[in-house]
XYZ file of C-alpha atoms in Angstrom:
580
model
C 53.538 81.519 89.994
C 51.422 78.597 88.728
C 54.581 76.672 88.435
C 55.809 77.330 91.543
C 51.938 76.098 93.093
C 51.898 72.920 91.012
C 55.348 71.892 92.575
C 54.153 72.494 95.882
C 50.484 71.208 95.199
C 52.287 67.747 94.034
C 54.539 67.716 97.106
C 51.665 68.387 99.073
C 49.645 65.278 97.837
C 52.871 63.243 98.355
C 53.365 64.129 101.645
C 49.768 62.767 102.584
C 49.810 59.863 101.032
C 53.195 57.994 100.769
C 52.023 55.846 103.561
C 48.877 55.355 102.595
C 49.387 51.485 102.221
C 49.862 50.926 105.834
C 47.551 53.364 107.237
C 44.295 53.286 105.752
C 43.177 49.755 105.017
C 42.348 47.105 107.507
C 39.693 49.036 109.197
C 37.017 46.553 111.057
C 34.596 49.374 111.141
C 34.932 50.140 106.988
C 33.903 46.626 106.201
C 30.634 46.317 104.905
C 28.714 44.199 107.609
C 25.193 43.129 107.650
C 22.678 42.601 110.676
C 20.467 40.304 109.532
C 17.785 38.520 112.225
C 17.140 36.056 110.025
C 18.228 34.504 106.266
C 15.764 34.319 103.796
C 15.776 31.763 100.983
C 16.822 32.875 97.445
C 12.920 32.079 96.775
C 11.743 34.434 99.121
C 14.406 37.022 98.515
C 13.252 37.297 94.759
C 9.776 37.784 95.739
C 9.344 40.841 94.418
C 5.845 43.355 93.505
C 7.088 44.082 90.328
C 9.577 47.254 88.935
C 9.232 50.293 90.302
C 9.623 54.007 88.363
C 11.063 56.876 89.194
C 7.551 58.555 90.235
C 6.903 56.114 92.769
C 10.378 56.434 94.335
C 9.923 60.154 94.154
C 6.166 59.906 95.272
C 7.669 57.525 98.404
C 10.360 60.235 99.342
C 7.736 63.140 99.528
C 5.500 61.736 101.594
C 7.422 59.383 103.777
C 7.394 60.672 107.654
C 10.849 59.287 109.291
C 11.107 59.876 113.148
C 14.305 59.417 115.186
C 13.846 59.010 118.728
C 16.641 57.520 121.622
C 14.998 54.723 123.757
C 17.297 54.592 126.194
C 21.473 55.308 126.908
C 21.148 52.744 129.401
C 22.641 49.337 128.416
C 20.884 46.594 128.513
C 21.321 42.985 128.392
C 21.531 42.739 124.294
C 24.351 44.641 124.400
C 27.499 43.364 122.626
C 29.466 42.908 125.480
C 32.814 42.658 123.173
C 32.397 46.031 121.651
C 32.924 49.393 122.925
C 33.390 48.511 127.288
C 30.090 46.921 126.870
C 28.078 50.134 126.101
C 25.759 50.891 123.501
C 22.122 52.823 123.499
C 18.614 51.645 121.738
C 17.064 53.711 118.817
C 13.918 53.274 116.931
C 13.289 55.148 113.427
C 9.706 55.063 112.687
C 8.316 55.381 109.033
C 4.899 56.293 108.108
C 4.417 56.098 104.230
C 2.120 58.819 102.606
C 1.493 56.164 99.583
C 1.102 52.098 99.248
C 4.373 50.708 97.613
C 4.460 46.875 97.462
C 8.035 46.656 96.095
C 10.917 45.330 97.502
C 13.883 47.325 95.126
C 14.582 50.155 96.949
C 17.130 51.229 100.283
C 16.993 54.021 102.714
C 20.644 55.076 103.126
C 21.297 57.511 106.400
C 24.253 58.387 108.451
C 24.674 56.930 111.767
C 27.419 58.591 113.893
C 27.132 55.602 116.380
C 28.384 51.666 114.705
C 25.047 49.568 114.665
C 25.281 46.699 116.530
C 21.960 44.685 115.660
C 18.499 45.385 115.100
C 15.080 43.812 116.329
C 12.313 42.910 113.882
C 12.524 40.948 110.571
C 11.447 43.211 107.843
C 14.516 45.596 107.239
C 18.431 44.695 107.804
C 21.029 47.360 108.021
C 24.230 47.139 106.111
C 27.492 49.090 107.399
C 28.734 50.955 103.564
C 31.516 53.116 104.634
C 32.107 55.223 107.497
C 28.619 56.903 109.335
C 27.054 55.576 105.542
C 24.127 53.416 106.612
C 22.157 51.058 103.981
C 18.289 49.856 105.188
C 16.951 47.077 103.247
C 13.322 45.165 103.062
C 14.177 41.735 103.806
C 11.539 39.093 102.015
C 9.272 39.551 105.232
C 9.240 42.954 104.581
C 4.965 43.027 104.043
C 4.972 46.144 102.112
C 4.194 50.174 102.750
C 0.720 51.155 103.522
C -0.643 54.507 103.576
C -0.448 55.876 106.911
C 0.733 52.663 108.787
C 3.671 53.180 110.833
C 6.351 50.343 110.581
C 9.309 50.673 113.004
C 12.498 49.570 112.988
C 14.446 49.433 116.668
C 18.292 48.767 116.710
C 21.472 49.105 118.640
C 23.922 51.038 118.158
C 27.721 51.312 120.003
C 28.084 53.963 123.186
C 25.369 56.312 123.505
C 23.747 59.530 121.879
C 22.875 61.969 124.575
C 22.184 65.111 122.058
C 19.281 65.384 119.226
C 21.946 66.659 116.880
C 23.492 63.651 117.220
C 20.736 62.078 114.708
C 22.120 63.196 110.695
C 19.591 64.419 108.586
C 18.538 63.927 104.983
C 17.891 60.363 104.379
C 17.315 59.369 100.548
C 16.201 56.534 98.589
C 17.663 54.628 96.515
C 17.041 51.940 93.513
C 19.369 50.587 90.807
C 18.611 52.510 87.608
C 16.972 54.956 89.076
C 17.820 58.880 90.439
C 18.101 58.807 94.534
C 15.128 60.393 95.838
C 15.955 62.693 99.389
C 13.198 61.886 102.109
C 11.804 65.104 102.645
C 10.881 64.662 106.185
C 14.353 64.336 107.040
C 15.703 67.842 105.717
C 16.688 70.292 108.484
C 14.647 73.890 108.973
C 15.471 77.124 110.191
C 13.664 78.845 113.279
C 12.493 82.014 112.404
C 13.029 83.979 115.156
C 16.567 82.413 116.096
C 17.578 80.961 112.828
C 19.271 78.460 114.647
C 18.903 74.637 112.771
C 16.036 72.331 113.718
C 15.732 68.682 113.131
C 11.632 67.977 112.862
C 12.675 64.420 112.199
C 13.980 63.807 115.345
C 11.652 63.352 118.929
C 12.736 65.456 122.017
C 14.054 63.978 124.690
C 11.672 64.221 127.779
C 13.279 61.174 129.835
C 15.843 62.814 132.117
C 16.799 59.238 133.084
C 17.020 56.793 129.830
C 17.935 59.375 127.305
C 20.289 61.700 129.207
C 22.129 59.346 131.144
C 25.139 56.940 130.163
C 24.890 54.559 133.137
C 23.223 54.076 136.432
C 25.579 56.139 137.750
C 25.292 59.048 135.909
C 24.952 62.211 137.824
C 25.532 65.259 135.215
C 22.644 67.229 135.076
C 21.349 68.191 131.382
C 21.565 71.676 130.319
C 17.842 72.509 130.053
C 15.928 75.904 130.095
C 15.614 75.125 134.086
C 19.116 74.590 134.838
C 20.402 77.340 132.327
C 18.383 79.898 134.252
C 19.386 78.441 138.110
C 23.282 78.818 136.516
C 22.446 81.994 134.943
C 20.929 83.652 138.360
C 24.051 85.666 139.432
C 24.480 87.348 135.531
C 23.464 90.758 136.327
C 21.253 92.665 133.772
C 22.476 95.609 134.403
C 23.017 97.356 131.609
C 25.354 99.800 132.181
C 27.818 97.250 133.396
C 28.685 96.939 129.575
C 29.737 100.658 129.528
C 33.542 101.285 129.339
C 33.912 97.607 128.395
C 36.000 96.161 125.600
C 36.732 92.243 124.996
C 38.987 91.071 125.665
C 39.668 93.342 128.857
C 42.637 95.469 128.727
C 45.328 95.217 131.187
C 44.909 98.935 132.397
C 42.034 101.168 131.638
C 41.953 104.664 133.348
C 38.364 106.168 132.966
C 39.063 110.481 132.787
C 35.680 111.434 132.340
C 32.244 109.751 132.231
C 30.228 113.118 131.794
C 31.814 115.114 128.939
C 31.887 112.527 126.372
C 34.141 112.694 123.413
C 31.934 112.723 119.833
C 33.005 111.120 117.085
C 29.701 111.930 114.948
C 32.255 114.166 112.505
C 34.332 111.454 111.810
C 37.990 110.676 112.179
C 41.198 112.185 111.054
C 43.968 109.946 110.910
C 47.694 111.380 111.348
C 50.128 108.635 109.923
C 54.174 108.081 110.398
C 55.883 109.917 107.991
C 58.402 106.916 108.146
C 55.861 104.543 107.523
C 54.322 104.400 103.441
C 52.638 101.369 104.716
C 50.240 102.577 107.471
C 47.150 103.493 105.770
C 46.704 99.868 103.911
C 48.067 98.328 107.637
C 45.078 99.269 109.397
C 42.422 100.061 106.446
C 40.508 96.893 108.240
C 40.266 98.263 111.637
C 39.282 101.564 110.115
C 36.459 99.716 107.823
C 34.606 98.291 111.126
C 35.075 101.978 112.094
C 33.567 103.159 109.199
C 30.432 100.069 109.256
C 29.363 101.378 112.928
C 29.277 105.325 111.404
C 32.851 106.980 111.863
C 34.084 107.166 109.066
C 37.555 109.070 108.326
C 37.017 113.022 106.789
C 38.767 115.843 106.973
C 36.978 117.829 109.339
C 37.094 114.470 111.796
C 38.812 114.492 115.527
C 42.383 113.916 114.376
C 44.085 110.580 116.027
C 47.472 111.061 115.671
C 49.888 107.524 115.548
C 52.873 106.741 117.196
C 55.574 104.640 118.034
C 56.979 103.205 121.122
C 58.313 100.047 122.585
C 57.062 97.050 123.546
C 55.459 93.351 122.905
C 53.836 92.524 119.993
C 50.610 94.035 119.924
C 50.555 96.176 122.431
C 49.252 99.608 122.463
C 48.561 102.773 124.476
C 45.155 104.458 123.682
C 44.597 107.952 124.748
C 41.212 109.344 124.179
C 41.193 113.230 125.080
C 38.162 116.470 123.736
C 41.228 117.808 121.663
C 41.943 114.337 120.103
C 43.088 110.951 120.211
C 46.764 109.373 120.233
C 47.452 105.543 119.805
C 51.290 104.764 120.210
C 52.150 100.986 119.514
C 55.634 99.196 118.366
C 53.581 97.724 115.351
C 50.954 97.108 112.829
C 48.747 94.717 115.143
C 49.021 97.236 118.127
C 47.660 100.280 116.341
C 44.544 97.782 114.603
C 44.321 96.486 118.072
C 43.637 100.150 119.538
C 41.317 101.015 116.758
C 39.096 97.996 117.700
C 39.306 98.804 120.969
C 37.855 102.395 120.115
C 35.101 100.623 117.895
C 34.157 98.625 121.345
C 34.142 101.761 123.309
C 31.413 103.380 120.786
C 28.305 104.568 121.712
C 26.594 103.498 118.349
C 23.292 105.508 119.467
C 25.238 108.514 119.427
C 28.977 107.960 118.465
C 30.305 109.395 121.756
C 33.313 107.666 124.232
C 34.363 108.127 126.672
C 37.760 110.003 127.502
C 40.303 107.505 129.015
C 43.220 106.353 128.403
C 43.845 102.145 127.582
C 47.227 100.394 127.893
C 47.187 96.497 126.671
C 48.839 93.873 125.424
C 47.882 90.083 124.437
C 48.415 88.115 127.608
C 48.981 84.511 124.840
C 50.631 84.804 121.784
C 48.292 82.177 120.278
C 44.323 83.689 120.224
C 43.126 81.188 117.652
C 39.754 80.021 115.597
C 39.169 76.852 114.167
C 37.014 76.046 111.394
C 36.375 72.636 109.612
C 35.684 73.287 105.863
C 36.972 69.684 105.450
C 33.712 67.681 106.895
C 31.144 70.487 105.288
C 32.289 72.946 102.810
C 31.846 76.708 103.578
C 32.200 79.580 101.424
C 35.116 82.342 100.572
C 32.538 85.012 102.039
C 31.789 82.749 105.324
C 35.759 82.757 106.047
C 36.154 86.219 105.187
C 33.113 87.132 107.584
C 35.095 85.206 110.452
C 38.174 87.219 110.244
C 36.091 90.589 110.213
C 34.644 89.220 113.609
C 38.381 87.209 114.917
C 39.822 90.794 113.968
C 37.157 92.598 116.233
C 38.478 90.369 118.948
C 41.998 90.938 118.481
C 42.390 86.653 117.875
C 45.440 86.437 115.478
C 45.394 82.628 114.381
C 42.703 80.876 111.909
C 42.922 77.017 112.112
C 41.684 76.219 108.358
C 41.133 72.329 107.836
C 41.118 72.004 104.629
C 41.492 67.882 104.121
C 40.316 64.903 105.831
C 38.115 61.579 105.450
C 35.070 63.461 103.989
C 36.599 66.191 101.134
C 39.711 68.189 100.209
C 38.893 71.436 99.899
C 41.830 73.184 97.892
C 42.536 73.596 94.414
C 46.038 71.948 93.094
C 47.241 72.064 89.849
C 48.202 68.656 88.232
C 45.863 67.251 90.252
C 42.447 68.129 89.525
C 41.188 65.093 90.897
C 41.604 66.031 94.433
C 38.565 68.780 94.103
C 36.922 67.201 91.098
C 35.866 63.966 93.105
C 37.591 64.478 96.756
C 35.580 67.707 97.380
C 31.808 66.679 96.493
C 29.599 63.581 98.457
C 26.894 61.986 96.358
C 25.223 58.804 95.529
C 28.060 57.246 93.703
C 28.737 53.778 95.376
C 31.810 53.343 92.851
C 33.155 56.515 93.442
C 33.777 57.290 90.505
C 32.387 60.919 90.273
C 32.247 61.866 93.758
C 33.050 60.611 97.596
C 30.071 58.621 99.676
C 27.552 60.815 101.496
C 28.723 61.474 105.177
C 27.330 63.551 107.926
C 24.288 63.412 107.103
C 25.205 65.346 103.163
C 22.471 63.470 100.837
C 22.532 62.120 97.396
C 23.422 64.972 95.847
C 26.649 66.830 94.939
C 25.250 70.631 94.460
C 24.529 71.260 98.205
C 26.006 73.768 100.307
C 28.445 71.213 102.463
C 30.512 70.812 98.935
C 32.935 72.368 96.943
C 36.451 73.676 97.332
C 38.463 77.060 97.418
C 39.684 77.688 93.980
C 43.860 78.993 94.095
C 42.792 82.428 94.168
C 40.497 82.028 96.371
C 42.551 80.496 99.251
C 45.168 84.119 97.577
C 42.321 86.075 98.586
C 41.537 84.442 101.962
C 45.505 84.619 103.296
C 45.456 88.478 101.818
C 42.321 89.515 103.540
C 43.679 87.882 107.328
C 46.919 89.688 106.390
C 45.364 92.622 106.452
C 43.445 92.049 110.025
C 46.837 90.537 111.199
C 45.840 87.038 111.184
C 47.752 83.909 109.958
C 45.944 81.346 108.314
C 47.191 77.890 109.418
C 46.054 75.752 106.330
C 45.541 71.860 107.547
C 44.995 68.717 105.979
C 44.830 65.166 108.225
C 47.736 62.977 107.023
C 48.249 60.160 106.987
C 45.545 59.198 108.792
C 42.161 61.096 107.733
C 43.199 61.322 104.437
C 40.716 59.189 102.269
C 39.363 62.043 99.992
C 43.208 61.989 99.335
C 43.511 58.729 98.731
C 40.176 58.081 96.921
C 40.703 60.552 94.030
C 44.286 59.601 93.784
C 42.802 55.991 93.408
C 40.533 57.370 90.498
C 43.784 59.149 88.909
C 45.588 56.094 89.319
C 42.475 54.145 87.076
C 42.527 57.177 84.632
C 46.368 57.056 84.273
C 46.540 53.440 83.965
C 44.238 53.757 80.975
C 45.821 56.098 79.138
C 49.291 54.090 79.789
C 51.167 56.898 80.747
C 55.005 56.651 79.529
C 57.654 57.236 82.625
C 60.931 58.650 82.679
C 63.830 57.208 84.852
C 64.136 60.549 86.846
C 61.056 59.841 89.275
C 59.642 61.807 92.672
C 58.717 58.865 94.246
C 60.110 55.258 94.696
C 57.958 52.663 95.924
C 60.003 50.008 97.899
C 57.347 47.681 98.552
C 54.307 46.864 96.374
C 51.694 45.796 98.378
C 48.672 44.061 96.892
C 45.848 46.413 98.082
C 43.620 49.463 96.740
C 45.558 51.870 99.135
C 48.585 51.344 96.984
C 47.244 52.754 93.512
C 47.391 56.010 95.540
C 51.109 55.862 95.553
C 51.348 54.748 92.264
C 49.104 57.216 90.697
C 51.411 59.894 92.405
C 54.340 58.123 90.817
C 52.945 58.088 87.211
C 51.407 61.087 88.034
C 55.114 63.335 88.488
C 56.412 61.491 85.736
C 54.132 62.977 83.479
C 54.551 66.292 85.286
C 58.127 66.148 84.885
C 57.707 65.287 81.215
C 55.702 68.822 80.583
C 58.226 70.457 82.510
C 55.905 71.136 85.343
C 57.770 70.649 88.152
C 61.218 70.515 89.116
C 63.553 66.635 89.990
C 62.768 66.141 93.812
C 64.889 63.325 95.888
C 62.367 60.733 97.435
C 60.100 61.397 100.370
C 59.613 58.130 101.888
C 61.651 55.046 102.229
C 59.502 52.259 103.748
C 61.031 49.000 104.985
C 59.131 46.358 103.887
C 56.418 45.043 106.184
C 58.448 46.846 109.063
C 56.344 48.611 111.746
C 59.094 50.559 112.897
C 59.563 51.610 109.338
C 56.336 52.916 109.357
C 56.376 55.057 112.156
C 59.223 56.408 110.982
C 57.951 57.053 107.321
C 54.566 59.109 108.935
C 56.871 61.227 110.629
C 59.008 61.591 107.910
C 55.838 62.980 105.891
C 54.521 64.621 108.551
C 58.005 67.348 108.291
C 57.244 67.228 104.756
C 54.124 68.600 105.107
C 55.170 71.066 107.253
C 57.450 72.129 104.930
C 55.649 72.247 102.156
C 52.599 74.667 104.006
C 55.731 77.003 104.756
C 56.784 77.040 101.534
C 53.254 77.396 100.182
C 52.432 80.762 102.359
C 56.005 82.217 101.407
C 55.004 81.692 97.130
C 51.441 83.150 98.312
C 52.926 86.158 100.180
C 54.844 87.423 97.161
């Protein structure tokens, strides 16, 4: 098994970056830019208050009050005409310091979904680091923090923001030699009676006009508590309207009775095919959410009786008499299907249905879920959760994105560096130990938007949808999207390099052009990389993936799509090893 997973892991990296040269460098928007009002002599720029510690950096970030509020989506005259149709909004972030700090050696770094354009005022500049990384800097004007006086710092940034969620959260400073310091103000809370996310940073929006519109000609009306409840006004509340209902509806439901209930409060007694050793574990899910809302099998339980007949995949019949129930279906998804269907149906006050009688079957083959993991990490138990609920709902695809700009999320072997540094964000300009912050993640690496699904765990995950009748669809960006990829590989590269890592002539990947740019190492890496591979008799001789003209755009199209059937091949291979 494991050598079977490293040759796929290693064909997996391959196939998302053996066109890395051409696809990820050159970015306008990933070089670091500075808006500066005004230049400062080197005089004035070394004007500093003296060093500062680690307690006053910490002191700053626990008492420093940040607010986020939108001006105005409205364009105005200081737009950038050249950049993005003209458009771009006006923010202010406000900063009220709980302590005096003189010093000029520290930065504020916060994510910015929106590319800053320029900013008003002459006592901070912004620098563009990477991505939505943001870098705010006192300039020699910059007069110094005073307890409890508010200093402001108003900027543009490119299109428009038109939702408070729009504005990342947990700022940090930052100061060379020092630990980064999270601004406290800008962590996200929890409502207690919802539990849904709140940003205190940020300020409402109460201008109908500047915040929530793009242009002058803007008509959409905002989806506020007073438009909600005009849309809402022909949702009937009538209960009992929910009665007899399952979701998604069935194609046929015949109601028998709606007096004499059936009761399940005794339990179920399941009747399997006699043809069929594989029944029991093919619907021990559906049974399980059974069992959760209080019908649990037993011997002295209504018997339900299964059997076969013919038809589409996942379709069922679903016949719910007093002297017991019979579910006929043509396979495993039809009979799980008609047990959810009974779960719906359940009276949880009292565990009574209904007698009827259901016939269904999917109306699209494709009912799918997508989850990001990629951007922020989420746990085994989180995607296990989602297929108990996608199961309940009869969906029977799971969109997993596992890779992309901001962290790889899977375990390979041979190449630990993928989740060792391409699945945590920190404070590591270098990166060296860890990507750049993104989305808003902070300084630190042990938060809950990183880590990575160990081999078994992504085993466990594919068994566990299995079960519900659910393929995973495992995804990772390529070649586009792929810097996590590319940045560890980049690191292996260094490491490999160092160690000077003796080749063999049988190689997995030939590199037809060199080209003089970080990008490349990720290539290389891979090379030196399978050598040594090959060497331990890891994995097996492979022909080459990618053949790249030189400096040919044609060449290159035709090399992404090249690694694009790669990859495809490679995820099919990966379920089949993971299947047996």
């Amino acid at each position: 098994m494991n050598k079977r997973f490293a040759a796929t892991s290693i064909l997996v990296a391959l196939g998302l970056t053996a066109c890395s040269d051409v696809q990820v460098e050159n970015q306008p928007r990933n070089q670091v830019q500075e808006y500066q009002v005004q230049k400062s002599s080197a005089a004035e720029t070394s004007a500093v208050a003296g060093a500062l510690t680690q307690t006053q950096l910490q002191q700053l970030g626990d008492t420093l009050a940040v607010t986020y509020r939108v001006v105005t989506n409205i364009p105005d005259e200081q737009c950038n005409k050249a950049l993005a149709d003209g458009r771009c909004f006006v923010a202010e972030i406000d900063f009220v310091p709980g302590v005096n700090l003189a010093s000029h050696d520290w930065a504020i770094y916060f994510s910015q979904m929106r590319p800053v354009q320029s900013i008003e005022g002459n006592e901070f500049t912004i620098t563009h680091i990477k991505g939505d990384l943001y870098r705010i800097s006192p300039t020699a004007a910059f007069t110094g923090f005073n307890q409890g006086v508010k200093k402001t710092l108003r900027f543009r940034s490119e299109l428009w923001q038109l939702a408070e969620t729009d504005a990342m959260p947990n700022y940090y400073l930052a100061a060379e030699h020092l630990a980064p310091v999270l601004i406290a103000s800008t962590q996200v809370s929890q409502d207690t009676e919802t539990r849904l996310e709140l940003r205190p940073y940020v300020e409402s929006y109460t201008d109908m006009v500047k915040q929530y519109r793009r242009t002058e000609t803007d008509k959409l009306a905002p989806a506020d508590a007073a438009q909600l409840f005009i849309t809402n006004q022909s949702v009937s509340e009538n209960a009992a309207l929910a009665v007899n209902t399952i979701i998604p509806t069935p194609q046929k439901v015949q109601l028998h009775s709606s007096d004499k209930s059936v009761s399940l409060t005794s339990g179920i007694k399941l009747e399997y095919q006699k043809d069929n050793p594989e029944q029991p574990a093919q619907v021990a899910a559906a049974l399980a959410r059974l069992a959760r809302l209080g019908v649990a099998e037993s011997t002295r339980g209504l018997a339900v009786k299964l059997v076969s007949q013919d038809g589409a995949e996942g379709s069922y019949r679903l016949d719910i008499q007093q002297s017991g129930i019979v579910i006929a279906a043509s396979d495993a998804a039809g009979y799980s299907y008609a047990l959810s269907s009974l779960a719906s149906l359940l009276d949880i006050q009292n565990l009574n249905v209904n007698a009827m009688t259901i016939e269904d079957s999917p109306r699209y083959p494709f009912r799918g879920m997508h989850i990001d993991v990629a951007r922020n990490f989420h746990s085994t138990q989180l995607i296990l959760d989602l297929l108990d609920q996608m199961a309940a709902y009869k969906l029977n695809k799971l969109h997993l994105h596992m890779a992309d700009d901001e962290g790889w999320r899977l375990e390979i072997d041979g190449l630990p560096e993928l989740t060792d540094i391409g699945s945590k964000r920190c404070h590591d300009l270098e990166e060296n130990t860890c990507l750049l912050p993104q989305l808003g993640s902070g300084p630190f690496a042990d938060t809950s938007v990183n880590g990575f699904y160990s081999k078994q765990d992504y085993i466990n995950i594919v068994k566990y949808a299995e079960a519900r009748q659910i393929q995973v669809i495992p995804s990772m960006d390529m070649p586009g999207h792929s810097r996590a990829a590319i940045k560890s590989m980049e690191l292996r590269f260094r490491k490999l390099q160092a160690q000077e890592v003796e080749g063999t002539t049988n190689t997995l990947v030939q590199v037809v052009a060199s080209v003089d740019k970080p990008s490349s190492n990720a290539v290389k890496s891979l090379d030196a990389g399978a050598r040594q591979l090959q060497v331990e008799g890891k994995i097996p001789q492979l022909s080459n993936i990618c053949y790249p003209i030189p400096r040919t755009p044609r060449s290159i199209r035709q090399c992404s799509i090249t690694t694009t059937i790669h990859l495809t091949f490679v995820w099919s291979r990966l379920i089949t090893l993971l299947k047996k």
